[in-house]
Coordinates of C-alpha atoms and ligand atoms in Angstrom, one line a residue:
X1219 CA -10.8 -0.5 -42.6
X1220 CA -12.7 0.5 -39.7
X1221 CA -11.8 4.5 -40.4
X1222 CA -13.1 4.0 -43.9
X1223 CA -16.0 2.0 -43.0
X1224 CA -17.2 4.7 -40.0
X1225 CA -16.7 7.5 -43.0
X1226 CA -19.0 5.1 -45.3
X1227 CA -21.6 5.2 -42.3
X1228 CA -21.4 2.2 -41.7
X1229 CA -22.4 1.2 -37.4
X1230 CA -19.5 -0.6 -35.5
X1231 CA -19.5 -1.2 -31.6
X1232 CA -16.2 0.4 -31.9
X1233 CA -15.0 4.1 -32.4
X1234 CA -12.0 4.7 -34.8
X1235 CA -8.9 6.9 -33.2
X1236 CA -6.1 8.7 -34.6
X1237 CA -4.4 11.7 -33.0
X1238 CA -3.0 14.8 -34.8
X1239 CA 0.8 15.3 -34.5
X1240 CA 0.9 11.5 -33.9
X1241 CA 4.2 11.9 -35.5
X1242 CA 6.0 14.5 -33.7
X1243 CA 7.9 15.1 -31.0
X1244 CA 6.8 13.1 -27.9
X1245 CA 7.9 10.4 -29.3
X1246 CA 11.6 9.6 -28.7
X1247 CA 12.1 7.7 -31.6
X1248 CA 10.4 10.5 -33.4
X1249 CA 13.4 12.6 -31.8
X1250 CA 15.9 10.2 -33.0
X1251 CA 15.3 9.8 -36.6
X1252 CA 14.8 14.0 -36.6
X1253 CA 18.2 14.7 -35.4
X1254 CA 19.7 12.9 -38.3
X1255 CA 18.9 15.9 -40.7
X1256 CA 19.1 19.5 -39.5
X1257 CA 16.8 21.2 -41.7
X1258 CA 13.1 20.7 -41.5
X1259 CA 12.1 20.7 -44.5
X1260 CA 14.7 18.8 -46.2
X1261 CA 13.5 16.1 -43.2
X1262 CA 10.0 16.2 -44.7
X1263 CA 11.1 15.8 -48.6
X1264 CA 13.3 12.4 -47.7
X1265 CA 10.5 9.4 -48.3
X1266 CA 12.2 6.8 -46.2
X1267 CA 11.8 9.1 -43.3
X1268 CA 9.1 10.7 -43.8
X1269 CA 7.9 7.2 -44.0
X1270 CA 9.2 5.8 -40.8
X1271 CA 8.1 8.6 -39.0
X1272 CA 4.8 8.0 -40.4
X1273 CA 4.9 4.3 -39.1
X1274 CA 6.5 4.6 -35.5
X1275 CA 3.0 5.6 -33.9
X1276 CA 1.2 3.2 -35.5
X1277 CA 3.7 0.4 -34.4
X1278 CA 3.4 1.5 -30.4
X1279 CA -0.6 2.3 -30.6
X1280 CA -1.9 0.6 -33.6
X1281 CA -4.0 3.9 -34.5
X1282 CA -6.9 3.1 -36.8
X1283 CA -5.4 5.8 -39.6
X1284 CA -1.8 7.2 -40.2
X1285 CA -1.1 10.8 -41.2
X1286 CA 1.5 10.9 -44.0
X1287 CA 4.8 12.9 -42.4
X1288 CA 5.4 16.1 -43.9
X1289 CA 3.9 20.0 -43.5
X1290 CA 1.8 21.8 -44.8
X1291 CA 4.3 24.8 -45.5
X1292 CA 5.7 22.2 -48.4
X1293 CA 3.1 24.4 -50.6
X1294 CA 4.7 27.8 -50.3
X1295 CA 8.3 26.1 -50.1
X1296 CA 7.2 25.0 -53.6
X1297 CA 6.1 28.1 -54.8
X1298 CA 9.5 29.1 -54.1
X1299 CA 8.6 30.9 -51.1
X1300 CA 12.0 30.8 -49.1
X1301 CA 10.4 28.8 -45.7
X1302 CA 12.6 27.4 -42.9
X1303 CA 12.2 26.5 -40.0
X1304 CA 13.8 28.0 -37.2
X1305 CA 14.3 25.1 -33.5
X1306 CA 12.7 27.3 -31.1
X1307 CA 10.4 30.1 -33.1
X1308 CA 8.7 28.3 -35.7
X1309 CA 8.8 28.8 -40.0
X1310 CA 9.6 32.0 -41.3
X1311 CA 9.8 33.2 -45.0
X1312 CA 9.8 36.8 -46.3
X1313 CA 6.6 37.8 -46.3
X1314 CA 4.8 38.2 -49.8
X1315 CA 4.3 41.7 -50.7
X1316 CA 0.6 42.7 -52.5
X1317 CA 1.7 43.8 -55.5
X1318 CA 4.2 40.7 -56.2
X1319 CA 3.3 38.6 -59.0
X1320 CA 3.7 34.9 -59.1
X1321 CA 5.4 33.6 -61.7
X1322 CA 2.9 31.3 -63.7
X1323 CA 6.0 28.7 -63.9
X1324 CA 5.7 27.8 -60.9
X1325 CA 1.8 27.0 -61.1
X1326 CA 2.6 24.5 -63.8
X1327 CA 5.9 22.9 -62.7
X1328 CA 4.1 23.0 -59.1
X1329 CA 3.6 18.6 -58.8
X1330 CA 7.6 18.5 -60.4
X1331 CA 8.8 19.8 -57.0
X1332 CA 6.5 17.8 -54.6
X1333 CA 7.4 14.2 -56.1
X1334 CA 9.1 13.5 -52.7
X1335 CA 5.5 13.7 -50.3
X1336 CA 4.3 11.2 -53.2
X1337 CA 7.2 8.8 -52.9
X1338 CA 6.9 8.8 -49.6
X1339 CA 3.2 8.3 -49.3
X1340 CA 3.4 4.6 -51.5
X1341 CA 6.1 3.9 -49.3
X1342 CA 4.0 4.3 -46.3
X1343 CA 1.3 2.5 -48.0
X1344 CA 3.2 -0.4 -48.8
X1345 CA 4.0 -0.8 -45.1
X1346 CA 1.1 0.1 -43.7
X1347 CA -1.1 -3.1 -41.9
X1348 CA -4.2 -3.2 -44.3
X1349 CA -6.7 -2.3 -41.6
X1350 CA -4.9 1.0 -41.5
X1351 CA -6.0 4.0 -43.4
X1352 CA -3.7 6.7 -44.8
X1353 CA -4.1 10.0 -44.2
X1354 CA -2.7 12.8 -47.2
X1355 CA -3.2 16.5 -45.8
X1356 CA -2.6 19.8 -47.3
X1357 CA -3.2 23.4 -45.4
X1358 CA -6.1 25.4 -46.4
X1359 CA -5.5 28.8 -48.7
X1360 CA -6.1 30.9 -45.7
X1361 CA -3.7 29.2 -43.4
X1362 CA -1.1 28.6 -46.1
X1363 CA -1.6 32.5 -46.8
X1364 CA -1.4 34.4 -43.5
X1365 CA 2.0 32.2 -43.2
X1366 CA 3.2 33.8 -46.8
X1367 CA 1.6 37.6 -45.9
X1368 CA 3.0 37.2 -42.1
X1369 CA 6.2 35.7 -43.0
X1370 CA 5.8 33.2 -39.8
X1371 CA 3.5 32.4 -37.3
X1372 CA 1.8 35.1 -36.2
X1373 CA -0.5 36.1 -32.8
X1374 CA -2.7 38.6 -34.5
X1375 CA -2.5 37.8 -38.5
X1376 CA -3.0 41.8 -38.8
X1377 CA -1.0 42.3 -42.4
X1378 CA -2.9 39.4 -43.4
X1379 CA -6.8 40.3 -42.6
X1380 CA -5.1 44.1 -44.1
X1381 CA -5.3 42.1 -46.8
X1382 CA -9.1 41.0 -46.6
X1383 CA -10.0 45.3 -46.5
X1384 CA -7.7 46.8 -48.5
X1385 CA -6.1 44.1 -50.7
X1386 CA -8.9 42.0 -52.1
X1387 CA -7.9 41.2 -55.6
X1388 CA -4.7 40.5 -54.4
X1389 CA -6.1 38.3 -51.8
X1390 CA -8.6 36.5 -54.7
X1391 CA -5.4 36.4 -56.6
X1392 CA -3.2 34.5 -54.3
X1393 CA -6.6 32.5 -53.0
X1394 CA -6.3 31.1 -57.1
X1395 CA -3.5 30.1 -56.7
X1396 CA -3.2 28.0 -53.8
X1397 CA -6.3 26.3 -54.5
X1398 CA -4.5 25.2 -57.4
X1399 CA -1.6 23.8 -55.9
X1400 CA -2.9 22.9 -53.0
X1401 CA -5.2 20.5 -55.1
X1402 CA -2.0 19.7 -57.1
X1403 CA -0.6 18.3 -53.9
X1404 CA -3.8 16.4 -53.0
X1405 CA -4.3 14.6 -56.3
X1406 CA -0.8 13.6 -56.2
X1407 CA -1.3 12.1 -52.8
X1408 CA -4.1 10.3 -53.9
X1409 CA -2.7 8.9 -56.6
X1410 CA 0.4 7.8 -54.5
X1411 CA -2.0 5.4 -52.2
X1412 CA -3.8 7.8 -49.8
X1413 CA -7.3 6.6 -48.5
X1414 CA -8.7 10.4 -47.5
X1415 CA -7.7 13.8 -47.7
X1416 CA -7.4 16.3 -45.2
X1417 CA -7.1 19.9 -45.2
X1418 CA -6.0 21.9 -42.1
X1419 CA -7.4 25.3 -41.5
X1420 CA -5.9 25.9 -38.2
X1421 CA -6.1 29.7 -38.2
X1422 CA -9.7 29.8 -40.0
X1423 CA -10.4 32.2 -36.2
X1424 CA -9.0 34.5 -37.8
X1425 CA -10.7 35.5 -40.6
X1426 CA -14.1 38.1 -39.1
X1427 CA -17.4 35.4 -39.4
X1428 CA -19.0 37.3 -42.4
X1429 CA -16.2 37.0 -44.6
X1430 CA -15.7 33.1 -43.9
X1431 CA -17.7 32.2 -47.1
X1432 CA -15.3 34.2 -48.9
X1433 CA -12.3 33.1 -47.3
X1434 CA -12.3 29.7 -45.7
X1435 CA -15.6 27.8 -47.0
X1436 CA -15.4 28.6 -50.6
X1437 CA -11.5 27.9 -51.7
X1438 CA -12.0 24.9 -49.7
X1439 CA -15.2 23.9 -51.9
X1440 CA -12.9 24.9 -54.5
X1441 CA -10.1 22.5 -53.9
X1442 CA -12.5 19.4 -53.3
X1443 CA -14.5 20.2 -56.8
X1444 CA -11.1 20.4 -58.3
X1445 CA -9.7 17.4 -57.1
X1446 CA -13.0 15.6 -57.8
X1447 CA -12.6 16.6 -61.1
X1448 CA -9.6 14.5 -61.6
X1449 CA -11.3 11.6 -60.7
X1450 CA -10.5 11.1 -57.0
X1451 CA -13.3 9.9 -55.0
X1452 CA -11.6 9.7 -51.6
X1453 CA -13.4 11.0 -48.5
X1454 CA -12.1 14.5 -47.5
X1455 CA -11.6 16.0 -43.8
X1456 CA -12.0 19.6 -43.2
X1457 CA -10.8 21.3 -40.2
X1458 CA -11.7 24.8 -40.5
X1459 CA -10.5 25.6 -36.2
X1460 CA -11.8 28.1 -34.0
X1461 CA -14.8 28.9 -36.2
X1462 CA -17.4 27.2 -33.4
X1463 CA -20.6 28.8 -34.4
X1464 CA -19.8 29.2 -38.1
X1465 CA -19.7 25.1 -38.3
X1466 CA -23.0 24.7 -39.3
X1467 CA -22.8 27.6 -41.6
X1468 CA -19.3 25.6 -42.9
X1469 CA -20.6 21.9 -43.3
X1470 CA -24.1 22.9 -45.2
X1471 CA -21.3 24.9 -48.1
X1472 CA -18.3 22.6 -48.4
X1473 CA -18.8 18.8 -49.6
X1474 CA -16.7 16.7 -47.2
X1475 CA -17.4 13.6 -45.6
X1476 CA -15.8 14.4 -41.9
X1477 CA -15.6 17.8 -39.9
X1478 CA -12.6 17.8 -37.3
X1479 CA -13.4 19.8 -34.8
X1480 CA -11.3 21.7 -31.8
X1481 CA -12.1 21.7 -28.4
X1482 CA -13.7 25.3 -28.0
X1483 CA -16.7 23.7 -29.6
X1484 CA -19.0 21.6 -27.3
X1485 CA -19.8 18.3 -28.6
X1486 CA -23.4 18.6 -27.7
X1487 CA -23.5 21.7 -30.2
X1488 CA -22.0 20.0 -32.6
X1489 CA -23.6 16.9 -32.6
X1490 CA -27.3 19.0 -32.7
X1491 CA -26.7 21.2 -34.9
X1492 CA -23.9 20.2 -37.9
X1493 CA -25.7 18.5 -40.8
X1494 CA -26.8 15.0 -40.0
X1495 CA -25.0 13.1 -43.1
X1496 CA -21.4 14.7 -41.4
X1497 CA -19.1 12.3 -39.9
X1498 CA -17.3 14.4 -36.7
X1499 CA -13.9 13.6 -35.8
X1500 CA -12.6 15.4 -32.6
X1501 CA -12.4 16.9 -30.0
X1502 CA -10.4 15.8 -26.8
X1503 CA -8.7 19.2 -25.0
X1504 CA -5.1 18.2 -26.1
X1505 CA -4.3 19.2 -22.3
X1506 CA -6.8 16.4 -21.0
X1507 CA -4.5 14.1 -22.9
X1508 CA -2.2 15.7 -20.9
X1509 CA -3.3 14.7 -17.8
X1510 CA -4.6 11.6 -18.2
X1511 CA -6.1 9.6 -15.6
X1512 CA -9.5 9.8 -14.6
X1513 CA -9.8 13.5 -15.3
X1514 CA -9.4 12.2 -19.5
X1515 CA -11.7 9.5 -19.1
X1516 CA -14.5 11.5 -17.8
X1517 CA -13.8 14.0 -20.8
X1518 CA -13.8 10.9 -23.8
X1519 CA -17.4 9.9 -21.7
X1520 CA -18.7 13.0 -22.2
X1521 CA -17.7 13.2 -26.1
X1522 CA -18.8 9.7 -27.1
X1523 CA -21.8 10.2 -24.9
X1524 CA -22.4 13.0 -27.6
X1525 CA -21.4 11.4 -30.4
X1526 CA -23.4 7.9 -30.0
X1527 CA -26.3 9.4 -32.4
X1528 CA -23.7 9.9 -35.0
X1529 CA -20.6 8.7 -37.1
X1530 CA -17.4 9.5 -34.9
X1531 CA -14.1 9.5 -35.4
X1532 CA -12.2 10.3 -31.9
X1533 CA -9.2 12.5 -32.0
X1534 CA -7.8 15.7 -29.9
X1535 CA -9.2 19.0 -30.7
X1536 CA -5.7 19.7 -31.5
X1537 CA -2.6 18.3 -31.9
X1538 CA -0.4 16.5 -29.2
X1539 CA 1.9 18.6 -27.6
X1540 CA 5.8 17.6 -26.9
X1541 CA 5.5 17.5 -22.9
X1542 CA 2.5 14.6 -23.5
X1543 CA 3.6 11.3 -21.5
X1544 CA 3.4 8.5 -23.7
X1545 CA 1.6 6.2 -21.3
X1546 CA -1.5 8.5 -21.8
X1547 CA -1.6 7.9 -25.3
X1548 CA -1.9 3.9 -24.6
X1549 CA -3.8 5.1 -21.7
X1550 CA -6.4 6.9 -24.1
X1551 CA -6.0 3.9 -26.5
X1552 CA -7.4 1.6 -24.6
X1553 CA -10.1 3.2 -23.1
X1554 CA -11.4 4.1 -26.3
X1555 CA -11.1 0.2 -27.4
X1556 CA -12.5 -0.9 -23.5
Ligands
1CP2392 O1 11.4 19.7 -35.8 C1 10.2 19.4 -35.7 O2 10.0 18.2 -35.3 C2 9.2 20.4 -35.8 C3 7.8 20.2 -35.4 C4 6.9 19.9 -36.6 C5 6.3 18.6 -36.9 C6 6.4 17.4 -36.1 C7 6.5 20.8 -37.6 C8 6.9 22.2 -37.7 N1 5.7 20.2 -38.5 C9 5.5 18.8 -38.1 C10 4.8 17.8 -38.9 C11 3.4 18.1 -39.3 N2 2.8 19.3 -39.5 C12 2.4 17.1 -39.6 C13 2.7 15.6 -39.7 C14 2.8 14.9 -38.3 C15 1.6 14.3 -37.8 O3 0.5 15.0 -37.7 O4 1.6 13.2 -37.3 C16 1.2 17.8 -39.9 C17 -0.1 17.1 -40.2 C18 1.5 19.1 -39.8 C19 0.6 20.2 -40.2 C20 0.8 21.6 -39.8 N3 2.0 22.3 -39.8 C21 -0.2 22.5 -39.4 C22 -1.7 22.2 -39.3 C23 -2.0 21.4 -38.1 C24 -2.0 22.1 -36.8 O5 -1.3 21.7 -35.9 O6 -2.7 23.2 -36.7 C25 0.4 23.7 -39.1 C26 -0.3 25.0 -38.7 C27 1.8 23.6 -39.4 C28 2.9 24.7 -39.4 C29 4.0 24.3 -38.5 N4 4.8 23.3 -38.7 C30 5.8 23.2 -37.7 C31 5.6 24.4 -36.9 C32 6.5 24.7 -35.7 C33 4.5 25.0 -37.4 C34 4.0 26.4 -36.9 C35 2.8 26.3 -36.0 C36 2.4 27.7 -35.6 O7 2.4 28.7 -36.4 O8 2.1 27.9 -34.4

């Protein structure tokens, strides 16, 4: 597998690509499998779907790794959390008060309620070409957290960095907790067929630079020695976005194999100054993509120009948004293979 290989470190004339969201909504067949179930979530928790949404953008571009279909709000959903998603405005729960308790139950019947994202990650492994890697994911405790403190997306996260001043055992509280399940959900993924694990921190911005060790590096550290401990040696992808200057800070205390980074972070910075063992996966402006054309190639020059020192994996900086044509993506496809 050349994703697994380029994680390994091992040099190849050729640069591995995925893209995140590969599954999603610009894809009309995406579209057409997603209207046959209304709700969301119940979508994500139905293997054989989840599994041939996994497939369909590997079929048209033959991406070098496959994300497994599903969300990363499956962790609160299972932690009873009442998340739905609304067409239009996003997931929304009632937000999670700071002097609610979790009930322990729900800790320890936790991988019970998640069998589904297994099922449907063997599925997608036994249809998967060889060559192709499979990607399991889980969100990070800080993004999975300002979604239960918000009770939905949010533009500010202000209840949810209230939480970081005046709520701190509370915050190390629920912090426990989803570094449990989260790493639950990761172990079960692994043992289901995935060949690396990544963990999504889109919101990591948020959280004020000095209290980033706190919040983002060290529950993610914490997820990766507790999955470790269970025997999984898979390579793990961290994508703590928005944190630019704090990536050095980031790689040198969290032990994974690849940093994803977004597109407010310059590849030269990145490639300079991030510890030189750190395989980089990113960082195309999703809106480049967008475009396509000449205007993207020049971009993907100036990346890999960047990245030829160092193991890359190319990807957006982001995910792919609806409104993307889907000649671009075969566009970017081949350019990257030229
Ligand atoms: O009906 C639909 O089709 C809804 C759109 C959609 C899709 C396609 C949602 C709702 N989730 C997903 C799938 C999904 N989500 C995947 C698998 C598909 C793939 O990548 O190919 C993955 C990896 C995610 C992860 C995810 N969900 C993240 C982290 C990555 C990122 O983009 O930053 C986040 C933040 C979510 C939350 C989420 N899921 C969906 C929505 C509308 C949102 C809210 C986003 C927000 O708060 O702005």
């Amino acid at each position: 597998m050349l994703f697994l290989d380029t994680i390994a470190g091992k040099k190849s004339s050729q640069t591995p690509i995925w893209i995140m969201r590969q599954a999603g909504r610009y894809l009309q067949e995406y579209r057409d499998v997603r209207a046959t179930t209304s709700d969301f979530i119940s979508f994500c928790l139905t293997p054989d779907k989840a599994c041939e949404v996994t497939l369909q953008p590997i079929r048209r571009y033959d991406f070098d790794a496959a994300i497994i279909f599903s969300d990363i709000l499956i962790v609160p959903w299972a932690l009873n959390r009442d998340v739905h998603f609304i067409t239009g405005e996003g997931p929304k729960c009632t937000p999670l008060g700071s002097d609610e308790v979790i009930d322990h139950k729900l800790i320890t019947d936790f991988s019970s309620k998640i069998t589904a994202v297994a099922e449907a990650v063997r599925l997608t492994r036994a249809s998967l070409p060889e060559k192709t890697a499979l990607i399991g994911f889980a969100g990070a405790p800080w993004t999975l957290m300002t979604y239960m403190v918000e009770g939905g997306s949010s533009k500010d996260y202000a209840a949810t960095r209230n939480w970081l001043w005046g709520y701190q055992k509370q915050t190390d509280y629920l912090l426990e907790i989803l570094v449990e399940t989260i790493s639950q959900s990761l172990i079960s993924q692994a043992n289901a067929g995935a060949n690396a694990l990544m963990i999504f921190d889109s919101w990591a911005s948020a959280v004020p630079s000095d209290l980033r060790p706190w919040i983002v590096e060290r529950p993610v550290q914490a997820i990766i020695e507790r999955v470790r401990q269970a025997g999984i040696t898979l390579p793990f992808i961290c994508f703590p976005r928005g944190i630019s200057a704090d990536l050095p800070r980031f790689a040198d205390a969290v032990d994974c194999q690849v940093l994803a980074i977004d597109q407010g972070v310059s590849p030269v910075f990145a490639a300079k100054s991030i510890r030189a063992d750190m395989v980089l996966q990113g960082n195309l402006d999703p809106q480049a993509l967008l475009f396509g054309g000449d205007v993207m190639k020049r971009a993907v020059d100036q990346i890999q120009e960047a990245f030829l020192t160092r193991q890359h994996i190319f990807n957006l900086g982001h995910g792919i948004t609806p409104p993307t044509p889907i000649d671009h993506v075969a566009e970017l496809v081949d350019y990257i293979r030229r």
